[in-house]
Structure formats: C-alpha cells, structure tokens
XYZ file of C-alpha atoms in Angstrom:
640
model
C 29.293 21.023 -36.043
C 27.659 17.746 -35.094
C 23.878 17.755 -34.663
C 21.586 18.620 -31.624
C 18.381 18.312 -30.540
C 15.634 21.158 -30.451
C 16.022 22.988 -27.348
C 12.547 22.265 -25.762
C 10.776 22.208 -22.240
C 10.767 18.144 -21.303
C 8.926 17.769 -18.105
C 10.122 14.339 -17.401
C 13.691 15.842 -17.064
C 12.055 17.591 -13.978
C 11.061 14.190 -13.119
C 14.531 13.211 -13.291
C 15.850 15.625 -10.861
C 12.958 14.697 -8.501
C 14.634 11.546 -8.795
C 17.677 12.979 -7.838
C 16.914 15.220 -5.222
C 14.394 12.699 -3.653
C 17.486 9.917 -3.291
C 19.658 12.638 -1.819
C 17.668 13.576 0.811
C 16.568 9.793 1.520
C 20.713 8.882 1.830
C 20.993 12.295 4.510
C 17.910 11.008 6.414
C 19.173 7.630 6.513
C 16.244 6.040 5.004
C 16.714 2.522 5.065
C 16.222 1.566 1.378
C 18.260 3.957 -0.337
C 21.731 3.748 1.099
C 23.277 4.940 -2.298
C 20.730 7.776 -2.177
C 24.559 10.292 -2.750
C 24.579 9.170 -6.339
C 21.956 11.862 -7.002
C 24.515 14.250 -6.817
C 25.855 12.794 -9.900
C 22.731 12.877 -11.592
C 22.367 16.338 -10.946
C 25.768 16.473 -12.598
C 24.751 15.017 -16.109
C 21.816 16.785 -15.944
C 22.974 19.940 -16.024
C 25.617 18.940 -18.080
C 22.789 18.410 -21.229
C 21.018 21.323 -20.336
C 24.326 23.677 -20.118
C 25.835 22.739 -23.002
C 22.343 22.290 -25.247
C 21.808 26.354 -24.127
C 25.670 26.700 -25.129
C 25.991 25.246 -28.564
C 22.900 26.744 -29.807
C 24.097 30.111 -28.744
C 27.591 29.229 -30.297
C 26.456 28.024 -33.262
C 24.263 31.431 -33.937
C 26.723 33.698 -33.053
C 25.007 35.148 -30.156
C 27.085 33.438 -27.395
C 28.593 35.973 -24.843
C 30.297 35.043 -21.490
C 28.626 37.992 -19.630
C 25.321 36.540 -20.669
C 25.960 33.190 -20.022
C 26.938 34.065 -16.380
C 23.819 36.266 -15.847
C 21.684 33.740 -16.654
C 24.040 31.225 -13.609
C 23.629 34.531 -11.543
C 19.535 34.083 -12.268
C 19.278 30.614 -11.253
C 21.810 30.009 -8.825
C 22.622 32.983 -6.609
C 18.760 34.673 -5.584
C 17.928 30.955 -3.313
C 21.548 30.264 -2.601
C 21.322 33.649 -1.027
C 18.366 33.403 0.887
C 19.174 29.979 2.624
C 22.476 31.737 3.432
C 20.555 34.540 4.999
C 18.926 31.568 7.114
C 21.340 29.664 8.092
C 23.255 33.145 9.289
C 20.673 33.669 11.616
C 20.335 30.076 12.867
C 23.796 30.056 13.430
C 23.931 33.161 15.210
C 21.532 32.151 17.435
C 22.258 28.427 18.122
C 25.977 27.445 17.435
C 28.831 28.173 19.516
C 31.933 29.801 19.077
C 34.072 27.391 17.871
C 31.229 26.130 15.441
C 30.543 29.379 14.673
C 33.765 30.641 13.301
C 33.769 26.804 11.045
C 30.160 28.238 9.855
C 31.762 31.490 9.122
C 34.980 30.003 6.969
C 32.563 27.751 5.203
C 29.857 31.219 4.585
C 32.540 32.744 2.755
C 34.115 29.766 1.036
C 30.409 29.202 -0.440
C 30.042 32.534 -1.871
C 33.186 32.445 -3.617
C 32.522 29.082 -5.133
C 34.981 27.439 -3.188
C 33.116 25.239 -0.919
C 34.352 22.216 -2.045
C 38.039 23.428 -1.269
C 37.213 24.214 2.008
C 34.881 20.874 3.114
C 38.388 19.028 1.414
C 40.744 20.644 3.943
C 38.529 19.891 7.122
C 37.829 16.381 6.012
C 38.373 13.980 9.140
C 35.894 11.942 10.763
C 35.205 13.833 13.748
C 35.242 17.249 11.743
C 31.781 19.048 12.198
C 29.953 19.016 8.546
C 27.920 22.019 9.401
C 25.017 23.414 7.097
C 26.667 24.245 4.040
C 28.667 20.788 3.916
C 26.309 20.563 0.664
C 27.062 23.132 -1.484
C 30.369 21.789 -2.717
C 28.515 20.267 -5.334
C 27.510 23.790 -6.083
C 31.262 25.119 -6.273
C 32.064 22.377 -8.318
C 29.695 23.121 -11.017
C 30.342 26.910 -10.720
C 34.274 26.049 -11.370
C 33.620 23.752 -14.365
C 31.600 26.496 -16.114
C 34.321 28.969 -15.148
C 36.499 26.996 -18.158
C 33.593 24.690 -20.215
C 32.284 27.931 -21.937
C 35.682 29.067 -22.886
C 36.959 25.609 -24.284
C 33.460 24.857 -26.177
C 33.813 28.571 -27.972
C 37.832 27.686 -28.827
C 36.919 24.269 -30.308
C 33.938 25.819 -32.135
C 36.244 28.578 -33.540
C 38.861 26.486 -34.675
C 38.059 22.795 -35.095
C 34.322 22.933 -35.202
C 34.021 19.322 -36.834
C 35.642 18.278 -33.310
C 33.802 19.450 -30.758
C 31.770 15.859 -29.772
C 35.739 14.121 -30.345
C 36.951 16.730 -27.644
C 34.742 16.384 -25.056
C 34.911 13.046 -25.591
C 38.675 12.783 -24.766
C 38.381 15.091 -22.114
C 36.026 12.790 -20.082
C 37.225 9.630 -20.872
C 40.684 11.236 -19.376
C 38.779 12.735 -15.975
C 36.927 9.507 -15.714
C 40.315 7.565 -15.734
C 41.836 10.057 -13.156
C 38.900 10.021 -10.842
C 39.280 5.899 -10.868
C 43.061 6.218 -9.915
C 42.081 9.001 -7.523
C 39.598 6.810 -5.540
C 42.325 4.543 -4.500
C 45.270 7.317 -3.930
C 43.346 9.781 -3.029
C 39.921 8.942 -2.474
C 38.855 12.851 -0.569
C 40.563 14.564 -3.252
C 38.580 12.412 -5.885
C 35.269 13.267 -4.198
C 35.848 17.126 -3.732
C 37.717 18.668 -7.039
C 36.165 19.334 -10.620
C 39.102 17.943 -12.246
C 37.869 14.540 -11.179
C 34.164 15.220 -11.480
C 34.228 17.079 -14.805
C 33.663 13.830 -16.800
C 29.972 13.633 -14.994
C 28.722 16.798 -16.659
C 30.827 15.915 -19.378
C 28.283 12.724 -19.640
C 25.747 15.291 -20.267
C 27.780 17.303 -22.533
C 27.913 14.074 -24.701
C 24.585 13.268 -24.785
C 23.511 16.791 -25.375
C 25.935 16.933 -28.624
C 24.404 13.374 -30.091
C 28.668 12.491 -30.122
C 27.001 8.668 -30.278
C 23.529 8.146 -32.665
C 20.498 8.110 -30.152
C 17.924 5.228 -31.355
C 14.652 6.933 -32.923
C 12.179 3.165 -32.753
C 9.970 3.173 -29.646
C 10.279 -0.064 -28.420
C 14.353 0.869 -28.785
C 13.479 4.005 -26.673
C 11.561 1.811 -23.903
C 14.108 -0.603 -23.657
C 16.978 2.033 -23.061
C 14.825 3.847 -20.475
C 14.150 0.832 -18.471
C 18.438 0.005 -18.772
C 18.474 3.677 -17.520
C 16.351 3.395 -14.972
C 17.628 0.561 -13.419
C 21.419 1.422 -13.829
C 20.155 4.258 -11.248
C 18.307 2.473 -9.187
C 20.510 -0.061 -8.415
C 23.275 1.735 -6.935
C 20.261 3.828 -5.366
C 19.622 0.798 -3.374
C 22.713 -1.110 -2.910
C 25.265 1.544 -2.696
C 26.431 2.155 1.072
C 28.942 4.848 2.821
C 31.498 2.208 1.946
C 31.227 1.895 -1.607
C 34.197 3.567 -2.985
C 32.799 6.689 -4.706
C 32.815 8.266 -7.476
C 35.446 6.753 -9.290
C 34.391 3.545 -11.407
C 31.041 2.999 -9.029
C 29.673 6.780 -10.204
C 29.807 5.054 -13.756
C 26.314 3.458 -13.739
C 24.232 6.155 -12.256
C 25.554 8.606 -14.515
C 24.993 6.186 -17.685
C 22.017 5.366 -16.153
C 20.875 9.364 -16.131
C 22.049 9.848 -19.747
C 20.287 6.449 -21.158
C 17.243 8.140 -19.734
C 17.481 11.478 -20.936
C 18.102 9.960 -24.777
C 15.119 7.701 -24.376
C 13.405 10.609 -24.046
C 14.370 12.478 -27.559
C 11.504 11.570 -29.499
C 8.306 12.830 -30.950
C 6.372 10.488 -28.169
C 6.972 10.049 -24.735
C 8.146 6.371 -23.462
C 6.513 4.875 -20.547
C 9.447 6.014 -17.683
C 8.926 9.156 -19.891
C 5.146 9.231 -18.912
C 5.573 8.405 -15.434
C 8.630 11.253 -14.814
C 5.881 13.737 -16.479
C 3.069 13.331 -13.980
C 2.815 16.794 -12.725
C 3.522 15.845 -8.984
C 6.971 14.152 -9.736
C 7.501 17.514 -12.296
C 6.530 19.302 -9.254
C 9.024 18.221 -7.449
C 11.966 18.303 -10.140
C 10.982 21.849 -10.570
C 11.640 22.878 -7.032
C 14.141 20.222 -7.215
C 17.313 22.995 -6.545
C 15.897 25.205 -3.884
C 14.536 22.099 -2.121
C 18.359 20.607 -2.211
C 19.235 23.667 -0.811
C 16.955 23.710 2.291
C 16.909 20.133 3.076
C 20.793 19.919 4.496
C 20.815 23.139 7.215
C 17.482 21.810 8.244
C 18.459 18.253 9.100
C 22.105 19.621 10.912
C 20.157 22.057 12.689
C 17.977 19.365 13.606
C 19.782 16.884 14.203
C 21.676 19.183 16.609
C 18.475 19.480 18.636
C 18.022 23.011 18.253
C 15.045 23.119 16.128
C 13.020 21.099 18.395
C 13.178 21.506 22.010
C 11.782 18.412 23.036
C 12.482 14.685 21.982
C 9.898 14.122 19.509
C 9.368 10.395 17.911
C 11.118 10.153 14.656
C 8.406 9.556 12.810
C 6.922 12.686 13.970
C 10.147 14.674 13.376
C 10.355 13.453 10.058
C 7.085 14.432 9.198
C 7.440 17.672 10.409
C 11.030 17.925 8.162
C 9.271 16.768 4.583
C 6.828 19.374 5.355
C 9.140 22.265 6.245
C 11.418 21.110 3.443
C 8.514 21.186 0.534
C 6.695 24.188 2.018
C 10.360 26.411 1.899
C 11.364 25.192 -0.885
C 7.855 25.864 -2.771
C 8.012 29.419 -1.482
C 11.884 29.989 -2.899
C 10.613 28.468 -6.322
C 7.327 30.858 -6.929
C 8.884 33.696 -4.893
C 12.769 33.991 -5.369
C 13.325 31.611 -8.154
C 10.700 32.245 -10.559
C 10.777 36.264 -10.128
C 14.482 36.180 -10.661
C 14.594 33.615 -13.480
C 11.697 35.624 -15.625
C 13.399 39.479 -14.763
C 10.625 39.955 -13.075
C 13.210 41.222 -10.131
C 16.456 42.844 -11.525
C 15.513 43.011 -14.923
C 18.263 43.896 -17.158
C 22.336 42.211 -17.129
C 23.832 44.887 -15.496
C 21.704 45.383 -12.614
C 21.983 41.574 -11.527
C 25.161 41.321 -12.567
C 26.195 44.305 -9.674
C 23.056 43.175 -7.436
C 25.190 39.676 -7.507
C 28.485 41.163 -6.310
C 27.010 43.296 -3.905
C 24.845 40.524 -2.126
C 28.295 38.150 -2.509
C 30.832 41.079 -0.618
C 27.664 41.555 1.602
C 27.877 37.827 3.035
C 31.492 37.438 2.772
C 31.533 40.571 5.275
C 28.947 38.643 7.726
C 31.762 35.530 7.637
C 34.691 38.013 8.501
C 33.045 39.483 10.918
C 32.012 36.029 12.951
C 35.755 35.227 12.063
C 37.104 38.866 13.587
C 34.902 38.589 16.497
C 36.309 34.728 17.530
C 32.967 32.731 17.620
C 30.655 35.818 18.645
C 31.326 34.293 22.315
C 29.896 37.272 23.964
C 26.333 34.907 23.794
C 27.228 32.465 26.116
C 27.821 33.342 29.606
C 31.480 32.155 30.731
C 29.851 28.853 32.521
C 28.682 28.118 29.297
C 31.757 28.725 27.273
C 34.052 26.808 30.009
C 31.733 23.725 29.121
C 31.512 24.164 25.614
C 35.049 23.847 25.117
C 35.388 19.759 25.484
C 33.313 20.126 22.630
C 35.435 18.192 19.807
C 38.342 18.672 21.773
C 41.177 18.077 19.969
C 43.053 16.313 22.973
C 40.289 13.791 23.356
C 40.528 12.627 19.816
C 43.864 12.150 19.844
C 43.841 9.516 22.927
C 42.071 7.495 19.957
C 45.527 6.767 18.553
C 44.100 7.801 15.408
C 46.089 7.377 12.325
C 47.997 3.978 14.162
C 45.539 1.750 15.950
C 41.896 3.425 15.436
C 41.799 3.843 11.452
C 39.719 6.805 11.118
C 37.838 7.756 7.483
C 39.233 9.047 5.437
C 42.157 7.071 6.197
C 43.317 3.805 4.359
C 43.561 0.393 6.525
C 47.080 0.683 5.646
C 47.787 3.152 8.220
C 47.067 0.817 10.308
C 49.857 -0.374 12.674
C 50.077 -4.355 13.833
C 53.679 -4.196 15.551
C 52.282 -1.222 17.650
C 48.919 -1.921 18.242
C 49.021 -5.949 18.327
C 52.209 -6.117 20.453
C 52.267 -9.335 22.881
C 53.964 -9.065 26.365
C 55.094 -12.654 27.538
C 55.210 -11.390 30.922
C 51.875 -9.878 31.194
C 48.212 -10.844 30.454
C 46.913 -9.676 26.608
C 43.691 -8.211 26.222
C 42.636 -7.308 23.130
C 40.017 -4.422 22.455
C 38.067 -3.985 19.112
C 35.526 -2.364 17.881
C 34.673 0.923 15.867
C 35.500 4.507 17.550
C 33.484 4.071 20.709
C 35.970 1.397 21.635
C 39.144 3.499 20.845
C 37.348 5.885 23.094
C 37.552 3.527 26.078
C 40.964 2.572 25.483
C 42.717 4.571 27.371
C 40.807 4.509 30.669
C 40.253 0.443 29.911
C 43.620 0.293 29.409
C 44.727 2.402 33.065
C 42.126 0.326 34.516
C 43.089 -3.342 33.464
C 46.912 -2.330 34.389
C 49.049 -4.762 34.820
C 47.901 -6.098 31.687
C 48.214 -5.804 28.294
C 45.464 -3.935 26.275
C 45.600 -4.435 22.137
C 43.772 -2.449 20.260
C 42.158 -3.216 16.604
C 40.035 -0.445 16.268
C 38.404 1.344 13.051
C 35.434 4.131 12.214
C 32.072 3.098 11.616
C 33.631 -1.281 12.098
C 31.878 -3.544 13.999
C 33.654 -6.159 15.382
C 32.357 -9.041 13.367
C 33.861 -11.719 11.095
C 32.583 -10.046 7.614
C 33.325 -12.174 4.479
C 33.606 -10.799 1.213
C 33.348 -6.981 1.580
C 36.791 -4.812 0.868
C 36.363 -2.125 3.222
C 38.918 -0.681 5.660
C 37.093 -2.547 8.328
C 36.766 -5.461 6.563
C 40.424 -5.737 5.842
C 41.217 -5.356 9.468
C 38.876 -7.512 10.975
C 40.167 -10.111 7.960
C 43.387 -9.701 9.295
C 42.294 -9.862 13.206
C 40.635 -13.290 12.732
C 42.217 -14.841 9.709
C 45.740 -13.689 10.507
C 46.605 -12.450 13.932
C 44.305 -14.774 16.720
C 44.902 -17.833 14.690
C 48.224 -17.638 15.293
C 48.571 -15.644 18.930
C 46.559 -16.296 21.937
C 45.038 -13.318 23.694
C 44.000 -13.866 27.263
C 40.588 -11.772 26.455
C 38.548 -10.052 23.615
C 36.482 -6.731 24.630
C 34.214 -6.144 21.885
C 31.974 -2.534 21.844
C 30.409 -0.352 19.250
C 27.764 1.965 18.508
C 25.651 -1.035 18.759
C 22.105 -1.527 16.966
C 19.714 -3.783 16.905
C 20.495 -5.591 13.524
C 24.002 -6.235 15.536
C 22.881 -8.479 17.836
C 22.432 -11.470 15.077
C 26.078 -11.334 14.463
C 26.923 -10.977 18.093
C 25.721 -14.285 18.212
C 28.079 -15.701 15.613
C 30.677 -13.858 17.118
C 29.901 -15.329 20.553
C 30.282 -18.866 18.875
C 33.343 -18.588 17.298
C 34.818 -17.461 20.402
C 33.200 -19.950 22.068
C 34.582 -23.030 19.129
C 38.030 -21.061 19.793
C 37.957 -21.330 23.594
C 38.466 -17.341 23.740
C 36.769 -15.753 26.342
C 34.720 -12.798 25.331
C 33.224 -10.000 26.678
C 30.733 -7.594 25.295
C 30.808 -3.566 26.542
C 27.276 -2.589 25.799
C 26.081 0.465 24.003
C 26.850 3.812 25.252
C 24.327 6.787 26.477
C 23.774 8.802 23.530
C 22.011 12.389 22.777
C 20.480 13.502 19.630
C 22.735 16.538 19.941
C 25.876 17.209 21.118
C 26.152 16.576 24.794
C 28.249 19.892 25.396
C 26.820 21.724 23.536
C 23.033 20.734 24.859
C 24.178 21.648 28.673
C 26.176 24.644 26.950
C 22.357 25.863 25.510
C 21.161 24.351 28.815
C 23.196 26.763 31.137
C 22.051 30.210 28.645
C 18.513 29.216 28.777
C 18.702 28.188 32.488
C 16.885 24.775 32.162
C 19.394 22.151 33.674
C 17.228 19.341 32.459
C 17.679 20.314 28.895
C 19.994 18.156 28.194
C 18.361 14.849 29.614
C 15.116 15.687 27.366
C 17.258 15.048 24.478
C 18.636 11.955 25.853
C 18.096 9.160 23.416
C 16.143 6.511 25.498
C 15.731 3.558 23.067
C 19.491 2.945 23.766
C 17.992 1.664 27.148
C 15.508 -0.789 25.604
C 18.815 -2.317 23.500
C 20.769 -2.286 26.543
C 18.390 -4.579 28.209
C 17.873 -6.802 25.435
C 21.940 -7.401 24.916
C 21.772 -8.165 28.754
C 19.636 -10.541 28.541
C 20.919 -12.295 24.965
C 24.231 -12.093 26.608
C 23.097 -13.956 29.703
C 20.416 -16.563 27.983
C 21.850 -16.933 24.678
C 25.997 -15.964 23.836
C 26.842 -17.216 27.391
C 29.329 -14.166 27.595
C 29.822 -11.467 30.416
C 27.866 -8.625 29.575
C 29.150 -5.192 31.252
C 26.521 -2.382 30.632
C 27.173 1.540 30.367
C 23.890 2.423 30.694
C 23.378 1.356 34.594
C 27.223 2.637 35.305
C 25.649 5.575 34.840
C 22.148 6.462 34.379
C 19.747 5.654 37.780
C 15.397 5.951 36.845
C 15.718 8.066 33.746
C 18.275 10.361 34.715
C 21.987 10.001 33.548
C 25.602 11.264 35.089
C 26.416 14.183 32.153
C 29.075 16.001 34.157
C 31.878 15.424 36.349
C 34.925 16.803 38.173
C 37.589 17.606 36.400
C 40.362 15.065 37.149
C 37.449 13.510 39.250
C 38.691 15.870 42.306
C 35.460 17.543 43.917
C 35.753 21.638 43.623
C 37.357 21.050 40.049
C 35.764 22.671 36.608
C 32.647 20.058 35.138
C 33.543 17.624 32.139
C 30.969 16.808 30.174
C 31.027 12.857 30.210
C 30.613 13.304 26.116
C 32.735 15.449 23.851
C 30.114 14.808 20.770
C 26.914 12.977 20.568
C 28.326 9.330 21.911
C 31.746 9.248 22.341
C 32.994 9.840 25.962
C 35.542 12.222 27.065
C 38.664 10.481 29.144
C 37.571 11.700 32.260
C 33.945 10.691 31.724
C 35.244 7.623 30.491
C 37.528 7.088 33.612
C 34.526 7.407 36.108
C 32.691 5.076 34.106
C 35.289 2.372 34.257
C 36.133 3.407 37.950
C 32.077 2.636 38.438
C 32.000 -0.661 37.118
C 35.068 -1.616 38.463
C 33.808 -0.649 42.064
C 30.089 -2.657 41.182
C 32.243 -5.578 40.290
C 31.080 -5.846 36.490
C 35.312 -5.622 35.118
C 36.125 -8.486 37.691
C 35.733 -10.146 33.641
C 38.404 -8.555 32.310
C 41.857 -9.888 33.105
C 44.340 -7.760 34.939
C-alpha cells in the first residue's frame, strides 16, 4: 500500500477551486483576458480526483470502506444544490422559453438527473444547437460516471494486488490520456463529452493523492514547483481560445499545473502561492466554489436571452448586476443547502438521504416527462405567438447554409469541406466568390438569386473571418490557407464579397485584406455587419406578442452595431478604397429596424421574422434585404 498524506482541511485547495471556478465563469462571460478560462473544468477534475481518492484509500486501507457510504456522502454534496438550481431553472423555463426550447430543456432536466448530461449535450452537438441552462452539468455526469467504477476498481486492486495500486492507476491514465489525444483529432466531440477520455484528469489527482511519484519536502523545492504550477495554469488561462484543440494533449498543462500546486502544498509550512490561495476571501470563494458553478451558467443563458432584464442595460451594468446575483445565490446554497446537508443537519442518517435522493431524482425526471408529454407546454403562447416562434432555429433555414459542403460548421473538420462543389468556375458566366463565417453562408442564397446570371462561390466556415491568417491550424485557417495560397492564385474570380459578424478589432485586418486585393487587382467588396439582438429575434417578438408590447423587441436591439457600421463606411470610403454595402440602412430608418415581413414577400401572407436566431437572417428576410439594396443601387458592385 504506497503512502499518503494526512487527510487534513487545506484552505488553499479552496483557493484553488476559486481559481477554477473564477476562470470558468470569465471564459462564459467572454472576458477578454482569459480566453482559456474552460480549462477550469479540468482543474476541477484533478481536484476532486485528490480529494476522492485521499477519502477512498484511507477508508480502504481501515477496512471501513462501503459503497453505500461512499455514495451518501456524493448524495450530500452533490444532489441538495444540484436540486435546487434545477428547481430554478424549471420555473424560469416554464415561464420564459418556448415550446420547442422547452421540450430541449426538458430532455436535458432528465438527462441531468440521471447523470447523463454529457450523453445528451454529445448527441445535440452542432453549431446552431441551443446550449440551454444545463449545457454545464456534463462535467457533473462525467464525474458521477467515473465514481460509478473508480471505487470498485481501487477496492479490487487493494484486495488483490495492494503493492499495485499507484502502478494501476498509473497505466490506466497514461492509456485515457493517449486515447483522448487520438480522440481530439478523430473525434474531437466525443473526446470532450465521455469519461473514458476524461478519466485520466481525475486520474491526475488520483496520482498525486497516492504519492505514485516522491513529492519534494525542501521549501525553496516547494516554492519553485508552485510557481511551475501556477504558471502551467495560467498560461493556457490566458492564451487558450475556442480554437485550441481541447482536451487532448493541450488539457496536459493545466492539469499538471493543478497537481504541481496541490504537492507544493504538502508540507508542514505553507509556500507563498500557498499563502496567497489561503486568504480567506479567495477560500471564500473556493468554498462556494460548486454551488456558484452551478448558478453562474442558467443565469448568463437566461440572460443572455434577454429575459432576465427587460430593458437593454450597458454591459457593464449587466455584469455587475450578474457577479452580484451569482455570489449572493451561491452564498445562500453554501450556508443554507450545502452546509445543512453536508453536516446531517437536514436528513441525518444514510437511509433517509439515500431515499430523500431518489425521491427528489423520480420527482424531476417526472417534471421533464411531463414538458416532453405536453409538446413544449404551448398552451402559453397565444397562436400569433407560436406561428412566429416557429422560424426559430428552423431547421430549413440552416440547411440553405450548405452546411457540411461549403459552410464548415463546428464541430465539423475542414475536410468536409468541398472545393469541386463550392469553388466551381463557369467559363461562360461571371465568378463571384463569397466568404466569410456563417453570416455570409446566410446570404448566399438570396446573394446568389440576386447576382443571377452569375456565378456565386462560396468559401464559408463558423466563427472565420475572411482574412489571410498565418500560422494558426484551425478549420478556418486551413480554408482561408487554401482560398489565398491555393485557389485565387491560380483562378481569377470576377469579385470577392467578404462579410462576418464583424467587430471592431476586424477592421485592422480589413485593411490588409483591402491591400492585397488591391496588389492582386481583385475587386472587393465588403457586406457590413448585420442588425443583431441580445436575444433571439423570434423569440423576443414571440414574448413581445404574449406581453402585448410590440416594441419589445427593438429595446433589445443591439445599437453599437450602428456606431461600427458607420465607422466601416467611412474606412471603406477614406481608407480600403472598396465599395462598402451596409445592412444596417437596408433596413433600419431613426432607430427603428424592419423585424418582420411577408411571407414569400406577398402582402396578406403569415410574418417572417427577418432573424431565425440572434444575427443570422432568415431567407426571406434575407431576400428583402438584398431586394432593398439592389433597388437603392448599393449591389450595382457586384457583378451579374
């Protein structure tokens, strides 16, 4: 049996999930200077790793381990907040989502109970699948499955091959880590979702916890690996993007990283990182660490879907108002649901939580079937509402995308896309090609009806601007690699469209695209940003119709897209020397934009919203916006 540490309270492990919960919440608020902020996910992982298996191998090695007690005390800790932020989000989803959201809430309810969340979220993965507020608890489920079989193998090692047990786990990792790094690149949504590829992250903490490798005992030893440990978390912290290819080899130096720290730590003095993680606000925070993971992800979706504020607020303010609501729920879950539950203050002996558990579970589950059996709950939406509501991710719109051939959509590799089909030159007609990320595969097909006669090409990818990158391996790197270095080189086009979800950090590079087309005598011309909402657009004049206020909608209208349309208009004009053809005045007159039209654009025919999501535009909205510019004169650049 190798040798383990005293089982002891170390506050700056707390410290260390502040760490981790702090980066995860600063990657899902898009906070500018953590873009790898989703490696504390992993962190979590090791963490509880050490702690699990310290709490395991003590009771192993005194003969008191049992399985039922080992999964009252997960039932004490994980279910009582998991439970009430269910509770929550059951009423905030009754009240706010609609029917087809709702019954997506109501699959992913039940999956979460069961422990299967991660199984679910890995069958709806797409790129226009809704996440919905539970998308986070698959890290939940995949913890809850490991322990379903880590108990069970440490007691059958123990039993038979004690001497072994570090040498086993070792093996075991070492042989998830290796699948998860072939994963990434065969299957990289697979690789993200299923324990089998994450097991080697706990298994990190396993490692650590059974001293498999000697841990240093000299202070200045101690400081140095805490300051490797540190920085082997921070640096993915702050480089990492959604592009990094993750977990696979990349999760490798956070989770290091966490385990380096968590050995500096084992002494009879605390280091310096081991000082600062024990301050009693950063403890604070690791101690409410789980239940403020928990509340932090159905706040921002039901934010971000513009139902928890009714006004457009300044993001600044919002935020504010979402780092207090997050710390001041997540502070009353830790002293009044965790703390209770954790001490038996509440539910006192095994078999009572044990039975409160499955009750409360089959109690929830029945909430999902019910939303299931009763299609959406669309009784509360009037049928106005509903008939709107239903262009909402429609899955016809999505598919004039030519997703899967020329728009390569996440989590699909560039290799799907298709050059013969999507670059195809017609001698006999004029080539125009379109590129961009999914905003221009959304114009496609109404550029494309438009611009007849011609030709329209389409190079098209999620989340890709249309830039010459150098050096990054990305899907959208590869294409637009192939675009310039490959495919214009050697073909002339008689035109480039270029639009995007544009931002203002774009417009640097829309300069140095503007020159090469310029040095490459290509004309170019830019489509400028598109009118956005901070929720849904049919679902906001869905909500808009049930709470009779037609100008709901407009209110959450996102209006600094009209300060960037201005400013590409005029760099367009003063400084790239390229047509400019703007969305934004096609459609929106003194604060007030177009958000429905006639079906098939006949008067007398059912509305379409002109967005089926947040920015992208449904084909008939799309249609009247090119059928507006082409009447104002601003696609007299475009050659037909």
């Amino acid at each position: 049996m190798p040798p383990t540490h005293s089982l002891r309270y170390r506050p700056d492990i707390d410290g260390l999930r502040a760490i981790a919960v702090l980066s995860v919440i600063a990657f899902h608020i898009q906070f500018v200077f953590a873009p790898g902020g989703y490696v504390g996910v992993d962190i979590f992982f090791v963490i509880s790793g050490y702690l699990i298996t310290s709490i395991l191998v003590r009771d192993i090695s005194n003969g008191r381990f049992s399985l039922s007690t080992f999964y009252e005390r997960r039932c004490r800790r994980i279910l009582p907040p998991l439970v009430v932020v269910l509770l929550g989000t059951i009423a905030l989803a009754y009240i706010y989502l609609l029917p087809v959201d709702l019954i997506d809430y109501a699959k992913s309810l039940c999956a979460t109970v069961f422990s299967a969340s991660n199984i679910y979220f890995w069958t709806k993965e797409s790129y226009f699948s809704a996440s919905g507020p539970l998308l986070h608890t698959w890290s939940l489920s995949v913890e809850e499955q490991f322990y379903v079989v880590f108990p069970l193998f440490l007691a059958t090692v123990y039993r038979y091959k004690r001497d072994w047990m570090a040498r086993a786990i070792v093996v075991v990792a070492i042989l998830s880590f290796c699948l998860s790094v072939y994963s990434q690149y065969r299957w990289p949504t697979t690789n993200f979702y299923m324990p089998t590829t994450r097991a080697w992250e706990l298994m990190v903490g396993s490692i650590v916890a059974l001293r498999a490798f000697p841990h240093p005992e000299k202070p200045l030893t101690r400081a140095m690996i805490a300051a490797l440990g540190l920085a082997s978390m921070l640096v993915p912290i702050l480089t990492y993007t959604a592009a990094t290819p993750f977990p696979g080899l990349a999760a490798l130096p956070p989770c290091l990283g966490a385990a380096l720290v968590i050995i500096s730590g084992e002494g009879e003095k605390p280091t310096w990182l081991g000082s600062i993680l024990s301050l009693r606000p950063i403890v604070f925070v690791g101690s409410i660490s789980y239940s403020l993971y928990l509340v932090h992800w159905p706040l921002i979706i039901f934010g971000e879907d513009g139902f928890l504020h009714f006004v457009s607020l300044s993001h600044r303010v919002n935020l504010l108002i979402f780092i207090a609501t997050c710390l001041a729920l997540a502070s009353l879950m830790y002293y009044f649901v965790e703390n209770p539950f954790r001490a038996k203050k509440i539910l006192g002996s095994k078999p009572s939580i044990l039975i409160a558990s499955g009750i409360g579970i089959a109690a929830i589950a029945a909430v999902g079937l019910s939303m299931l059996a009763l299609h959406g709950m669309a009784s509360r939406y009037p049928p106005e509402a509903l008939k709107i509501a239903r262009w909402y991710r429609d899955p016809s719109e999505i598919a004039q995308f030519r997703q899967g051939t020329c728009f390569v959509a996440f989590p699909e590799p560039y290799s799907e896309y298709s050059p013969a089909t999507c670059l195809h030159l017609d001698p006999q007609r004029k080539n125009v090609l379109l590129m961009g990320d999914s905003h221009a595969a959304a114009a496609w097909a109404a550029l494309s009806a438009d611009i007849a006669p011609a030709n329209l090409l389409q190079a098209t990818a999620s989340n890709c601007k249309p830039f010459l990158l150098k050096g990054a391996r990305t899907d959208c790197a590869q294409l637009m690699a192939y675009v310039f270095g490959q495919f214009l080189p050697r073909n002339k086009v008689d035109a480039i469209v270029v639009t995007a979800r544009w931002k203002d950090s774009d417009l640097v590079e829309l300069a140095h695209l503007a020159d090469w087309a310029h040095k490459n005598n290509t004309p170019l011309i830019v489509l400028g940003p598109a009118v956005e909402y901070d929720a849904p657009l049919p679902v906001l004049l869905a909500y808009g119709i049930r709470a009779h206020d037609a100008g709901l909608a407009n209110k959450h209208r996102i209006t600094l897209i009209d300060g960037l349309d201005k400013q590409m208009q005029t760099d367009a004009a003063n400084l790239w020397h390229v047509p400019y053809i703007s969305l934004v005045n096609a459609t929106c007159t003194a604060g007030t934009c177009v958000e429905t039209v006639p079906e098939h654009g006949a008067a007398g025919g059912d509305s379409v919203p002109m967005l089926f999501d947040h920015d992208h535009y449904t084909q008939t909205g799309a249609a009247y916006i090119f059928a507006c510019l082409r009447q104002s004169g601003q696609l007299d650049a475009v050659p037909r």
